[in-house]
Structures are given as structure tokens and as C-alpha cells.
Coordinates of C-alpha atoms and ligand atoms in Angstrom, one line a residue:
Chain A
M1 CA 6.5 -20.8 -0.5
N2 CA 2.8 -21.0 -1.1
V3 CA 0.2 -18.3 -1.3
M4 CA -1.1 -18.7 2.0
A5 CA 2.3 -18.8 3.7
R6 CA 3.1 -15.5 2.0
T7 CA -0.3 -13.8 2.8
F8 CA 0.5 -14.7 6.4
R9 CA 4.5 -13.4 6.3
G10 CA 3.0 -10.2 4.4
A11 CA 0.2 -9.6 7.1
K12 CA 2.7 -10.2 10.0
A13 CA 5.4 -8.0 8.3
I14 CA 2.9 -5.0 8.1
A15 CA 1.4 -5.6 11.4
E16 CA 4.8 -5.8 13.1
G17 CA 6.1 -2.6 10.9
M18 CA 2.7 -0.9 12.0
Y19 CA 3.2 -1.2 15.6
T20 CA 7.0 -0.4 15.8
T21 CA 6.1 3.0 13.8
L22 CA 3.3 3.5 16.3
K23 CA 5.7 2.9 19.2
H24 CA 7.6 5.9 18.1
V25 CA 5.0 8.3 18.7
R26 CA 5.2 8.1 22.4
R27 CA 9.3 8.4 22.1
P28 CA 10.8 11.8 22.7
Q29 CA 11.7 13.9 19.8
V30 CA 14.9 14.1 18.2
T31 CA 14.7 17.4 16.4
I32 CA 15.8 20.3 18.4
N33 CA 13.8 23.7 17.6
Y34 CA 16.7 25.4 16.8
P35 CA 17.1 29.0 17.8
E36 CA 15.0 28.4 21.1
Q37 CA 16.8 25.2 22.0
R38 CA 20.4 24.4 21.4
P39 CA 22.2 21.3 20.6
E40 CA 24.4 20.0 23.3
L41 CA 27.8 19.8 21.7
A42 CA 30.4 17.0 22.3
P43 CA 33.3 18.2 24.2
A44 CA 35.4 17.8 20.8
F45 CA 32.9 19.5 18.7
R46 CA 34.9 21.3 16.0
G47 CA 33.8 24.8 15.1
L48 CA 35.5 27.9 14.4
P49 CA 39.6 27.7 15.3
S50 CA 40.1 30.9 18.0
L51 CA 43.3 31.6 19.8
P52 CA 41.9 31.2 23.5
P53 CA 43.8 34.0 25.8
D54 CA 46.1 33.1 28.7
H55 CA 45.7 34.5 32.4
E56 CA 47.2 37.8 31.0
G57 CA 44.3 37.6 28.3
K58 CA 46.7 37.2 25.7
H59 CA 47.0 34.7 22.8
T60 CA 50.1 32.2 23.1
C61 CA 51.1 32.0 19.5
I62 CA 54.3 32.4 18.9
G63 CA 54.0 32.6 15.0
C64 CA 56.0 29.9 13.8
N65 CA 53.5 29.6 11.0
L66 CA 53.0 25.9 10.8
C67 CA 49.3 26.0 11.1
A68 CA 49.2 28.3 7.9
R69 CA 51.1 25.7 6.3
V70 CA 49.6 22.9 7.1
C71 CA 45.8 23.6 6.8
P72 CA 44.6 22.4 3.7
P73 CA 42.5 25.1 2.1
Q74 CA 45.6 27.7 3.2
C75 CA 42.8 29.8 5.3
I76 CA 45.3 31.1 7.7
T77 CA 47.3 34.3 7.4
I78 CA 49.8 35.2 9.8
S79 CA 51.5 38.7 9.6
S80 CA 54.4 39.1 12.3
Q81 CA 57.4 41.3 12.7
K82 CA 61.0 40.6 14.7
G83 CA 60.4 42.5 18.2
E84 CA 63.3 44.4 19.9
D85 CA 64.4 41.3 22.3
R86 CA 64.6 39.4 18.5
K87 CA 61.2 37.4 19.4
I88 CA 58.4 37.2 16.8
Q89 CA 55.5 39.2 17.5
V90 CA 52.3 38.3 15.9
T91 CA 50.4 41.7 14.2
D92 CA 48.0 39.9 12.7
F93 CA 46.4 36.2 12.3
V94 CA 43.5 36.1 9.8
V95 CA 41.1 32.9 9.6
D96 CA 39.1 32.7 6.6
A97 CA 36.0 31.1 7.7
N98 CA 34.8 31.4 3.7
L99 CA 37.3 28.6 3.4
C100 CA 38.3 26.9 6.7
I101 CA 36.8 23.2 6.7
M102 CA 37.2 23.1 10.8
C103 CA 39.7 20.0 10.1
G104 CA 41.6 20.6 13.3
L105 CA 44.8 20.2 11.4
C106 CA 46.0 23.5 12.9
E107 CA 45.5 22.8 16.2
E108 CA 47.0 19.2 15.9
V109 CA 50.5 21.0 14.5
C110 CA 50.6 23.7 16.9
P111 CA 53.9 23.3 19.2
V112 CA 52.4 25.3 21.7
N113 CA 51.1 23.4 24.5
N114 CA 49.8 25.3 27.5
T115 CA 49.5 24.1 31.0
L116 CA 46.6 25.2 33.5
D117 CA 49.1 27.5 35.3
K118 CA 49.0 29.5 31.7
S119 CA 45.8 29.3 30.5
D120 CA 42.1 28.3 31.6
H121 CA 42.3 26.9 28.0
P122 CA 45.0 24.0 28.4
G123 CA 46.5 22.8 25.0
S124 CA 47.7 24.4 21.6
A125 CA 47.9 28.1 20.9
I126 CA 45.0 28.2 18.1
Q127 CA 42.1 25.6 19.3
L128 CA 38.9 24.7 17.4
S129 CA 36.2 26.6 19.4
H130 CA 32.4 25.8 20.0
L131 CA 31.2 28.7 17.8
Y132 CA 29.2 27.5 14.7
E133 CA 26.9 30.7 14.1
M134 CA 29.1 32.8 12.0
S135 CA 26.6 33.9 8.8
S136 CA 27.5 36.8 7.6
Y137 CA 26.3 38.8 4.2
T138 CA 29.8 39.5 3.1
H139 CA 32.8 37.5 2.6
E140 CA 34.6 40.3 4.6
G141 CA 32.3 39.4 7.4
L142 CA 33.8 35.8 7.5
M143 CA 37.6 36.9 7.7
F144 CA 38.5 36.7 11.6
H145 CA 41.4 38.6 12.8
L146 CA 43.6 38.3 15.9
P147 CA 41.5 40.4 18.7
Q148 CA 38.0 38.6 17.6
L149 CA 40.0 35.2 17.4
V150 CA 41.2 35.9 21.0
E151 CA 37.7 36.9 22.1
I152 CA 36.2 33.8 20.3
G153 CA 38.6 31.8 22.1
R154 CA 37.4 33.3 25.8
Q155 CA 34.1 32.6 25.0
F156 CA 33.6 29.5 23.2
G157 CA 36.9 28.0 23.4
R158 CA 37.3 24.7 25.7
S159 CA 38.1 25.7 29.1
V160 CA 38.4 24.1 32.6
S161 CA 35.6 25.3 34.8
P162 CA 37.2 27.0 37.9
D163 CA 35.8 24.8 40.4
L164 CA 36.7 22.0 38.6
A165 CA 40.3 22.7 37.9
G166 CA 42.7 20.0 38.2
K167 CA 40.2 17.0 37.7
A168 CA 41.2 15.4 34.2
G169 CA 38.8 15.4 31.4
T170 CA 36.5 18.1 32.8
V171 CA 35.7 20.8 30.6
H172 CA 33.2 23.6 30.4
Y173 CA 31.8 26.3 28.1
A174 CA 31.3 30.0 28.7
A175 CA 27.8 31.4 27.5
A176 CA 28.0 33.1 24.4
S177 CA 28.0 36.8 24.4
D178 CA 28.4 39.1 21.3
W179 CA 32.0 38.3 20.0
K180 CA 31.4 40.4 17.1
D181 CA 32.8 43.8 18.7
A182 CA 36.0 42.8 19.6
K183 CA 38.4 44.7 17.5
Chain B
M1 CA -33.5 37.4 -7.8
L2 CA -33.5 36.5 -4.3
E3 CA -36.8 36.1 -4.4
R4 CA -37.1 33.8 -6.9
F5 CA -34.2 31.8 -5.2
L6 CA -36.2 31.7 -1.8
T7 CA -39.4 30.3 -3.5
L8 CA -37.5 27.4 -5.0
P9 CA -39.0 23.9 -4.2
A10 CA -37.6 22.3 -0.5
P11 CA -35.7 19.5 -2.6
I12 CA -33.6 22.1 -4.8
M13 CA -32.8 24.3 -1.7
G14 CA -31.5 21.0 -0.4
T15 CA -29.4 20.3 -3.1
I16 CA -27.8 24.2 -3.2
A17 CA -27.4 23.9 0.4
A18 CA -25.6 20.9 0.1
I19 CA -23.3 21.5 -2.9
L20 CA -22.3 24.8 -0.3
V21 CA -21.7 22.9 2.3
V22 CA -19.5 20.3 0.1
F23 CA -17.5 23.2 -1.0
A24 CA -17.2 24.7 2.7
V25 CA -16.1 21.8 4.2
V26 CA -13.9 19.9 1.5
L27 CA -11.4 22.7 0.6
P28 CA -10.5 23.4 4.0
A29 CA -11.1 19.7 5.5
A30 CA -8.3 19.0 2.6
M31 CA -6.1 22.0 3.8
F32 CA -6.4 20.6 7.3
M33 CA -5.2 17.0 6.2
V34 CA -2.2 18.4 4.7
L35 CA -1.1 19.8 8.1
W36 CA -2.4 16.6 10.2
E37 CA -0.6 14.3 7.7
R38 CA 2.3 16.4 8.6
I39 CA 1.9 16.6 12.2
F40 CA 1.4 12.7 12.6
L41 CA 3.9 12.0 10.1
G42 CA 6.4 14.0 12.5
K43 CA 5.4 12.0 15.4
L44 CA 5.6 8.7 13.8
T45 CA 9.5 9.7 12.9
Q46 CA 9.9 11.3 16.2
R47 CA 9.8 14.7 14.8
P48 CA 7.6 17.8 15.8
G49 CA 6.1 18.6 12.5
P50 CA 5.4 22.0 11.5
N51 CA 5.3 24.5 14.7
R52 CA 6.4 27.7 13.2
V53 CA 3.5 29.4 11.4
G54 CA 0.5 30.5 13.7
P55 CA -0.4 29.0 17.5
R56 CA 1.4 25.5 17.2
G57 CA 1.8 25.9 13.3
L58 CA -1.4 25.5 12.4
L59 CA -1.6 28.3 9.3
Q60 CA 1.5 26.4 7.9
T61 CA -1.0 25.1 4.9
A62 CA -2.1 28.5 4.7
A63 CA 1.2 30.0 4.3
D64 CA 2.2 27.4 1.8
A65 CA -0.8 28.1 0.0
L66 CA 0.3 31.9 -0.2
K67 CA 3.9 31.0 -1.4
L68 CA 2.2 28.8 -4.2
L69 CA -0.3 31.4 -5.3
S70 CA 2.6 34.1 -5.3
K71 CA 4.7 31.9 -7.7
E72 CA 5.2 32.2 -11.3
D73 CA 2.9 29.8 -13.2
F74 CA 5.8 28.4 -15.5
D75 CA 4.6 26.9 -19.0
P76 CA 7.5 24.8 -20.4
K77 CA 8.0 26.0 -23.8
N78 CA 7.4 22.5 -25.6
A79 CA 4.5 21.5 -23.5
D80 CA 1.2 20.4 -25.1
H81 CA -0.4 23.7 -23.8
A82 CA -4.3 22.8 -23.6
L83 CA -3.6 19.3 -21.9
F84 CA -0.9 21.1 -19.5
Y85 CA -3.4 23.8 -18.8
W86 CA -6.3 21.5 -18.0
A87 CA -4.8 18.2 -16.5
P88 CA -4.9 20.1 -12.9
V89 CA -8.5 20.8 -13.4
F90 CA -9.4 17.3 -14.4
F91 CA -7.4 16.1 -11.7
M92 CA -9.2 17.9 -8.8
L93 CA -12.5 17.3 -10.3
P94 CA -13.4 13.7 -9.4
S95 CA -12.6 14.5 -5.8
F96 CA -15.8 16.7 -5.8
L97 CA -18.0 15.2 -8.2
V98 CA -17.7 12.3 -5.9
Y99 CA -19.4 14.0 -3.1
A100 CA -22.5 14.5 -5.0
V101 CA -23.6 11.0 -3.9
V102 CA -22.1 10.7 -0.7
P103 CA -24.5 11.1 2.4
F104 CA -22.8 12.7 4.9
G105 CA -25.5 13.1 7.7
K106 CA -29.2 12.9 8.0
F107 CA -31.3 16.1 8.5
G108 CA -34.2 14.9 10.3
G109 CA -36.7 12.4 8.1
S110 CA -35.0 13.6 4.8
Y111 CA -31.5 14.1 3.8
G112 CA -31.7 18.2 3.3
P113 CA -28.4 19.9 3.0
A114 CA -26.7 16.3 3.8
L115 CA -26.9 14.9 0.2
I116 CA -26.9 16.3 -3.1
S117 CA -28.3 13.6 -5.1
D118 CA -29.5 10.5 -4.6
L119 CA -28.7 8.4 -7.8
R120 CA -30.0 5.2 -8.3
V121 CA -26.4 4.2 -9.7
G122 CA -24.5 6.0 -7.3
L123 CA -21.9 3.4 -6.8
F124 CA -21.4 3.2 -10.3
F125 CA -21.4 7.1 -10.7
I126 CA -18.5 6.5 -8.3
V127 CA -16.6 4.4 -9.7
A128 CA -17.1 5.9 -13.1
V129 CA -16.0 9.8 -12.2
F130 CA -13.1 8.2 -10.1
S131 CA -11.6 7.2 -13.3
I132 CA -11.1 10.4 -14.6
H133 CA -8.2 10.7 -12.3
T134 CA -6.3 8.5 -14.6
V135 CA -6.9 10.6 -17.5
A136 CA -5.7 13.8 -15.8
I137 CA -2.3 12.1 -14.8
M138 CA -2.1 11.1 -18.2
M139 CA -2.6 14.4 -19.7
A140 CA -0.2 15.8 -17.2
G141 CA 2.3 13.1 -18.0
W142 CA 2.1 13.8 -21.5
G143 CA 1.6 17.5 -21.9
S144 CA 4.7 18.2 -20.0
N145 CA 6.6 17.1 -22.9
N146 CA 9.2 15.9 -20.3
K147 CA 10.4 12.1 -20.2
Y148 CA 10.1 12.0 -16.5
S149 CA 6.5 13.3 -16.4
L150 CA 5.7 10.8 -19.1
L151 CA 7.2 7.8 -17.2
G152 CA 5.2 8.9 -14.3
G153 CA 2.1 9.3 -16.3
I154 CA 2.4 6.0 -17.8
R155 CA 3.0 4.3 -14.8
G156 CA 0.0 5.9 -13.3
V157 CA -2.1 4.6 -16.0
A158 CA -1.0 1.1 -15.5
Q159 CA -1.6 1.4 -11.7
A160 CA -5.0 3.0 -11.8
I161 CA -6.2 0.2 -14.5
S162 CA -4.8 -2.5 -12.6
Y163 CA -6.1 -1.3 -9.3
E164 CA -9.4 0.0 -10.7
L165 CA -10.8 -3.6 -11.1
P166 CA -10.3 -5.3 -7.7
L167 CA -11.7 -1.9 -6.0
V168 CA -14.6 -2.2 -8.4
F169 CA -15.3 -5.9 -7.7
S170 CA -14.8 -5.0 -3.9
F171 CA -17.9 -3.3 -4.2
L172 CA -20.0 -5.8 -5.5
G173 CA -20.1 -8.1 -2.2
V174 CA -22.2 -4.9 -0.9
I175 CA -24.3 -4.6 -3.8
L176 CA -25.6 -7.9 -3.9
L177 CA -26.1 -7.8 0.1
T178 CA -28.1 -4.4 -0.3
G179 CA -29.8 -5.2 -3.8
S180 CA -29.3 -1.5 -4.7
L181 CA -26.2 0.7 -6.2
S182 CA -27.8 3.4 -4.1
T183 CA -25.4 5.3 -1.6
V184 CA -28.3 6.0 0.4
R185 CA -29.9 2.4 0.7
I186 CA -26.5 1.3 1.2
V187 CA -25.7 3.4 4.4
E188 CA -29.6 3.0 5.4
A189 CA -29.0 -0.8 5.4
Q190 CA -26.1 -0.6 7.6
S191 CA -28.0 1.7 10.2
G192 CA -28.7 0.3 13.8
G193 CA -25.2 -0.4 15.0
V194 CA -21.6 -1.6 14.7
W195 CA -22.8 -5.2 14.0
N196 CA -24.8 -4.1 11.1
W197 CA -21.9 -2.4 9.0
Y198 CA -20.6 -4.3 5.9
I199 CA -17.2 -4.6 7.2
V200 CA -18.5 -7.3 9.6
A201 CA -20.0 -9.1 6.5
Q202 CA -17.5 -8.3 4.0
P203 CA -14.0 -7.9 5.7
V204 CA -11.9 -9.2 2.6
A205 CA -13.8 -6.7 0.6
F206 CA -12.9 -3.9 3.0
L207 CA -9.4 -5.0 3.1
V208 CA -9.3 -4.8 -0.6
Y209 CA -10.7 -1.6 -1.1
L210 CA -8.3 -0.4 1.3
V211 CA -5.3 -1.6 -0.7
C212 CA -6.9 -0.5 -3.6
S213 CA -7.9 3.0 -2.6
I214 CA -4.3 4.0 -1.7
A215 CA -3.0 2.5 -4.9
E216 CA -5.9 4.9 -6.5
V217 CA -4.8 8.1 -4.9
N218 CA -1.1 7.4 -5.3
R219 CA 0.0 7.4 -2.0
V220 CA 3.0 5.5 -0.3
P221 CA 3.3 2.4 -0.5
F222 CA 1.9 2.6 -4.2
D223 CA 3.5 6.1 -5.2
I224 CA 5.6 5.0 -8.3
P225 CA 3.8 7.6 -10.7
E226 CA 5.4 10.3 -8.3
A227 CA 8.1 8.9 -6.7
E228 CA 10.3 11.8 -5.8
S229 CA 13.5 9.7 -5.3
E230 CA 13.6 8.2 -8.7
L231 CA 11.0 10.1 -10.9
V232 CA 11.6 13.8 -9.9
S233 CA 7.9 13.8 -8.6
G234 CA 6.7 12.4 -11.7
Y235 CA 4.0 13.6 -13.6
N236 CA 4.0 16.9 -11.9
T237 CA 7.3 17.6 -12.4
E238 CA 6.9 20.7 -14.7
Y239 CA 3.9 22.2 -12.2
S240 CA 4.6 24.9 -10.2
G241 CA 2.4 27.6 -8.4
M242 CA -1.1 27.5 -8.5
R243 CA -1.2 24.3 -11.1
F244 CA 1.1 22.4 -8.4
A245 CA -1.1 23.4 -5.5
M246 CA -4.2 22.0 -7.5
F247 CA -2.4 18.8 -8.0
F248 CA -1.2 18.6 -4.1
L249 CA -4.9 19.8 -2.8
A250 CA -6.5 17.3 -5.2
E251 CA -4.2 14.5 -4.0
Y252 CA -5.7 15.0 -0.3
A253 CA -9.1 15.8 -1.6
S254 CA -9.1 12.3 -3.3
L255 CA -8.0 10.9 -0.3
F256 CA -10.4 12.4 1.6
A257 CA -13.1 11.1 -0.9
T258 CA -11.7 7.7 -1.0
S259 CA -12.2 7.5 2.9
A260 CA -15.6 9.3 2.6
I261 CA -16.6 6.1 0.3
A262 CA -15.2 3.7 2.3
V263 CA -17.0 4.9 5.1
T264 CA -20.0 5.0 3.2
V265 CA -20.0 1.6 2.0
F266 CA -18.4 -0.1 4.4
L267 CA -18.7 1.4 7.7
G268 CA -22.0 2.7 8.2
G269 CA -21.7 6.3 6.6
W270 CA -23.3 8.5 9.0
T271 CA -25.0 6.1 11.2
A272 CA -23.7 5.9 15.0
P273 CA -22.0 2.6 15.8
F274 CA -24.9 1.7 18.1
P275 CA -28.5 2.4 18.2
E276 CA -29.5 5.6 18.1
P277 CA -31.4 7.3 21.2
A278 CA -34.6 8.6 20.3
V279 CA -33.7 11.8 21.8
I280 CA -31.4 12.8 18.9
T281 CA -33.9 11.9 16.2
Q282 CA -36.3 14.8 17.5
S283 CA -34.6 17.9 16.0
P284 CA -33.7 17.8 12.4
L285 CA -30.4 20.2 13.1
G286 CA -29.6 18.0 16.1
Y287 CA -29.7 15.3 14.2
F288 CA -27.6 16.7 11.4
V289 CA -24.9 17.5 13.5
W290 CA -25.2 14.1 15.4
S291 CA -24.5 12.0 12.1
A292 CA -22.2 14.3 10.4
F293 CA -20.2 14.0 13.5
W294 CA -20.0 10.2 13.2
F295 CA -19.2 10.8 9.3
A296 CA -16.3 13.0 10.0
F297 CA -15.2 10.9 12.9
K298 CA -15.1 7.8 10.8
V299 CA -13.3 9.6 7.7
F300 CA -11.0 11.0 10.0
G301 CA -9.9 7.8 11.5
L302 CA -9.5 6.2 8.0
I303 CA -7.3 9.2 6.4
T304 CA -5.1 8.7 10.0
L305 CA -4.7 5.1 9.1
A306 CA -3.9 6.1 5.5
I307 CA -1.0 8.5 7.0
W308 CA 0.0 5.9 9.5
I309 CA 0.7 3.6 6.6
R310 CA 2.8 6.0 4.9
G311 CA 4.9 6.3 7.8
T312 CA 5.3 2.8 7.9
L313 CA 5.6 1.0 4.6
P314 CA 8.1 1.4 1.7
R315 CA 7.6 1.7 -1.9
L316 CA 6.7 -1.2 -4.0
R317 CA 8.4 -1.8 -7.3
A318 CA 6.4 -1.6 -10.7
D319 CA 6.5 -5.4 -11.4
Q320 CA 5.4 -6.1 -7.8
L321 CA 2.6 -3.7 -7.9
M322 CA 1.0 -5.3 -10.9
N323 CA 2.0 -8.9 -9.5
F324 CA 0.0 -7.9 -6.3
A325 CA -3.1 -6.5 -8.3
W326 CA -3.8 -8.9 -11.0
K327 CA -2.5 -12.3 -9.4
F328 CA -3.8 -11.6 -5.5
L329 CA -6.1 -9.0 -5.3
V330 CA -8.3 -9.7 -8.4
P331 CA -9.0 -13.3 -7.6
V332 CA -9.3 -13.0 -4.0
V333 CA -11.8 -10.5 -4.8
L334 CA -13.9 -12.6 -7.5
A335 CA -13.6 -15.2 -4.8
N336 CA -15.3 -12.8 -2.0
V337 CA -18.0 -11.9 -4.7
F338 CA -18.6 -15.5 -5.5
A339 CA -18.7 -16.4 -1.6
T340 CA -21.0 -14.0 -1.0
G341 CA -23.7 -14.7 -3.9
L342 CA -23.4 -18.2 -2.5
L343 CA -24.0 -17.8 1.3
G344 CA -25.9 -14.7 0.8
F345 CA -28.6 -16.0 -1.4
V346 CA -28.1 -19.9 -1.7
V347 CA -27.7 -20.6 2.1
K348 CA -30.3 -18.0 2.7
S349 CA -31.7 -17.1 6.4
G350 CA -34.8 -15.3 6.0
N351 CA -35.2 -11.7 4.7
G352 CA -34.3 -8.7 6.3
L353 CA -31.3 -7.0 8.2
G354 CA -30.1 -10.0 9.8
S355 CA -30.2 -12.5 6.6
W356 CA -26.3 -12.0 5.8
W357 CA -25.0 -13.6 8.6
P358 CA -23.9 -16.8 6.5
V359 CA -22.0 -14.5 4.9
A360 CA -20.1 -12.7 7.8
L361 CA -19.5 -15.9 9.5
G362 CA -18.4 -17.5 5.9
T363 CA -15.8 -14.7 5.1
W364 CA -14.2 -14.6 8.7
L365 CA -13.9 -18.2 8.6
A366 CA -12.3 -18.2 5.4
L367 CA -9.8 -15.2 6.5
G368 CA -8.9 -16.8 9.8
G369 CA -8.5 -20.4 8.0
W370 CA -6.2 -18.3 5.1
L371 CA -4.2 -17.0 7.7
V372 CA -3.8 -20.0 10.0
L373 CA -3.1 -22.4 7.2
G374 CA -0.2 -19.8 5.9
W375 CA 1.2 -19.5 9.6
A376 CA 1.0 -23.5 9.6
T377 CA 2.6 -23.9 6.1
A378 CA 5.3 -20.9 6.6
P379 CA 8.6 -22.1 7.3
K380 CA 9.5 -22.5 11.0
A381 CA 12.1 -19.3 11.0
E382 CA 9.2 -17.1 9.9
R383 CA 6.9 -18.3 12.5
R384 CA 8.9 -17.2 15.5
K385 CA 8.9 -13.4 16.4
V386 CA 11.2 -11.4 14.1
A387 CA 14.1 -9.9 16.5
Y388 CA 14.0 -6.3 16.0
Ligands
SF4_401 S1 40.3 23.9 10.8 FE1 41.6 23.3 9.3 S2 41.1 24.6 7.7 FE2 40.3 25.4 9.3 S3 42.0 27.0 10.0 FE3 42.5 24.9 11.0 S4 43.5 23.6 9.7 FE4 42.9 25.5 8.4
SF4_402 S1 49.0 29.1 16.3 FE1 50.3 27.7 16.7 S2 51.0 26.7 14.9 FE2 49.9 28.6 14.4 S3 51.6 30.0 14.4 FE3 50.7 30.3 16.0 S4 51.9 28.6 17.3 FE4 52.7 28.2 15.5

């Protein structure tokens, strides 16, 4: 190509590029001013695993240990004992958020499948919640125990909103309050 | 002491006042430009830009400066200490020296505090002083004793040498038309309205100057001396704390300086884009504010253009950079000088301000014809609008 054609091509390309960037000035911002504004999470967002409660406020884990075994970084520790009725009682359930990679395998492998009749949070006993703010000054602060996990499940879990219950695919998320106090 | 100062002759007082004005304006302006660049770049990329420190993020640069001030002034063990220490100073120097000859307003009938000195070789001084940059870049690159810094320095020097040539030649047409190297006379020759500005007579030279000045201050798309992604910031890799801040600020001060030069030489300096109403020229102070406003306005526009370019164009490769300077810009600008000489002095139409209309006509026709021919000879697919 001769030099004139190349000049023309270059001038045109630059003009087009400049026009394109200028158009973006008028477009809405994609940045979220984080602490004041919050992202709208997708329904399948994978936050910290939690144990959402059933209608009686109890977790539905049967202590089968499958999630602990499938977990790639081995961050779930379950303590359990045989009860009077020879059923397994979960005494503690620890998710170590230092290690958890939010992969969701624990939720996938869990044999429990709650219905709406049993819990506002239909599905597995362990579910990935929408909690993504877990910062702590210590490693200890990132070890989540049973009561905390139930509370996180109640507040941040995927749930069916009361007035939309029964309509497939509708989920709603509760607003955040302080889950750290749950003991 | 004060008495002796107050009894100094008026021209010296004016000069001292002008120096004070330059220092009082250029440093805060450079800081403001850093902020404006970040905000405007943010807008171009659909981001808010800095918005945390102070009202609407206005104090962001001050916070950054404070942070850099409080950082350790680190000095590599095997650096060439003298070069390493003085490089930022030499880098900062030319951006301020340039203002010695740039008239940024008018104070009644004279220049007063709006001009430090009317050198008869003003443009020559600008060109000479601006080359100090190159020395500083090489000092920093060599003195750091770091291969990335050295590569950055070498690239910087190669680029500066290549682009200095068309930059200087782009002034030649204007110098021919004015018949003087003095910046004051160049500006005064452009007064009276936008049609008298040299951008009208010398559009090609203006475009070449724009490209070269961006290359001179190492900004995108000519930023290979400090390419973050390949050279870890090039010649200022080893700098931290206040020395880095000086490099950083000097880059903006020199952008400010090149824009001021472009405004002086091609965009009519402090003159308004229309004939001045007589009322304005009555009071010296009013006239000063009026003319300084137009100067600042044009400089601001050019800087915004540079930021806009930065937000758009990708970085050039080193060989493309050299090819562009030597095989395209130099011949083009030489042709421009030749045409200006020919049309301005052979096909001359009387004396005075309007005498250069053949030059304007000729260059615009050549520019237009060049692009039309380019359109006509480009492959068919290139002519159609590119789909995004
Ligand atoms: S999300 Fe993955 S890493 Fe986290 S607890 Fe479940 S299985 Fe383990
Ligand atoms: S959460 Fe599910 S998989 Fe894990 S132990 Fe309880 S029932 Fe088993």
C-alpha cells in the first residue's frame, strides 16, 4: 500500500478510535463504589458455605461426612456422636474459611435434599451463601463453627421469599445483619 | 532590603513578579492536571476516577504527594550516586525553564508580570532547554545500575533524538512567516482572531508538533521508555519517595510546558479567538486576567486532548516508532518548510498580516489532497466503515 493510503488509513483509524472512547464518557459507570453501593449478586453466587436452618431453626445436616471428604482443601471438620436413638448427632461443624475455595463441591455432594415444606432454603444441608465479607485479623476469626454457620445460612442463604414461595426459580436474599455474635 | 527591592526599576520588578507567578501557577497546575487526567481517563473508561479524598476526590493528588514525601528515599547500593541524585532535578528543570520565554498574558500595553523575558532567540531557547530532558533520562537510566532502567533510558534517548528533529522543523514554518524567533513577536503576529493563528497557515506543522510533543514527554502512545508492562517503569524503576514524585510531577509539568509552547506558536498564545473589545484593554489588570484566561483555556484544551489520546491509542513498537519519525514525519515536515518558503515568499501577496494566505491555501489543499488520494488508492475494503 502506498504512503497516502496508509496515511488515510491511519488518520481514519485514529479518528474512529478517538470517537469510540469519547462515546464512553456518556455511558454509565461500571464501577461500584463499594462500601456505599453493593453488587447485585447472581443467584448462583458462591460465597461462604453455610448450614441454612429448617422451619424449627435447626440445621439439617445428618453428619455423613461426605462434604468433608470431597472438599479439595479439606477445610470441613465435623464432630459427631451417636445419640440415644442411635442416630448421629452433629456436635460441631467447622468450615475453615482460611482454606475454603468456594468451589461448591460440598453442596453438590450432600445427600440431603430439603423441600420447601422443611426449610425456606430448599436444597442441600450445606449451601454456599451470599456472604463475601469475612475479613478478620486472626486465622481463628475465619474458623466458622456450627451456630455461626446456621446463622449465616439464615441471613445470607438462598431462600424462597414468602410471597413468592412455590413459583419455581424465584429466590430472594435477606439483608445482612451481624452474624458474628451467633454462638 | 525591602526598600531596595521596591525601588528596583519596573522591568525587573515585572520579571520577578512573573517568576513568582510561574512558580505559583505551574506546580499546583501540574498537580491539578494529574487529578484531571485520572478523572478524565476514568470517564473514558466508564470509571468514576478518584473520588475518596476530600470533596469529590479533589485532594487525591495532595494525599499522594504526602504519601510519597513520607516514603523512604531509597538509593541502590551500586548506583552511580551523583547521577542518581541529580537526574530528577535535571528532569524537572526544563519544564520550568521553558516558561522563561512564554508570554502567558498581557498587562496593559506591556507584559509586566506575564512574561519573564523576551529573548530574541526564544524558540531556539525552548528547543535547546527541552533537550535537557534527554540527558536526565539517560542519567536516571545509567545511574540506577539496573538493566530495565538502562533499557528505558536508552529507549528514551533514541526516541527523543528522533522526534526532536521534526519538532524543531515544525517551528521553522512559523519562524519563516513571522520573521522572528521571539515568542512575543510570534504571538503578536497572531493577534486579532482565530483566522490569524498559525494553525490556519501551518496545519501540517501543528499536527507534526502535536505528535512530536507527545513523544517528547514520553506519553502514551509513545511511552516505550517507561512502559510499565515490559520495562517495569523504565528509567524510574529504582526511584521512590520524593525523587519519584519529582519525576512524576515533572512529566506533567513538561506536558504543561509543551502545551504552552503549542499554544504560543500555533494557537495564538494569550490572544482571544476574536478581535478584542476595546473595553478590555482599558485596565491593565483586567486585560491581564482576560488574556491569561485565554492562554489557560487553550493549554487546558490541549492537555485534555493529550489525555484523550492516552485513553485511546495503544503503545507503539520501538521500530514502528523510529520508522514513523524518520520515514514519515521528517520528510513531511521538510516538505512543509519548503512549501511555506515557496508559497510565502515566491508567491507573495503584499506585506503584513494577511500576506500568508497562499501558504494556508497551499497547505490545506495539500493536506486534503493527500487524504483524498489516500482514500482513492486504499483497498476497497478499507474505504467502507469498519464495523465495531
Ligand atoms: S466450597 Fe469447596 S472448599 Fe469450600 S467447604 Fe465446600 S467443598 Fe470445601
Ligand atoms: S452437610 Fe451434607 S454432606 Fe456434609 S455432613 Fe452434613 S449431610 Fe453430609
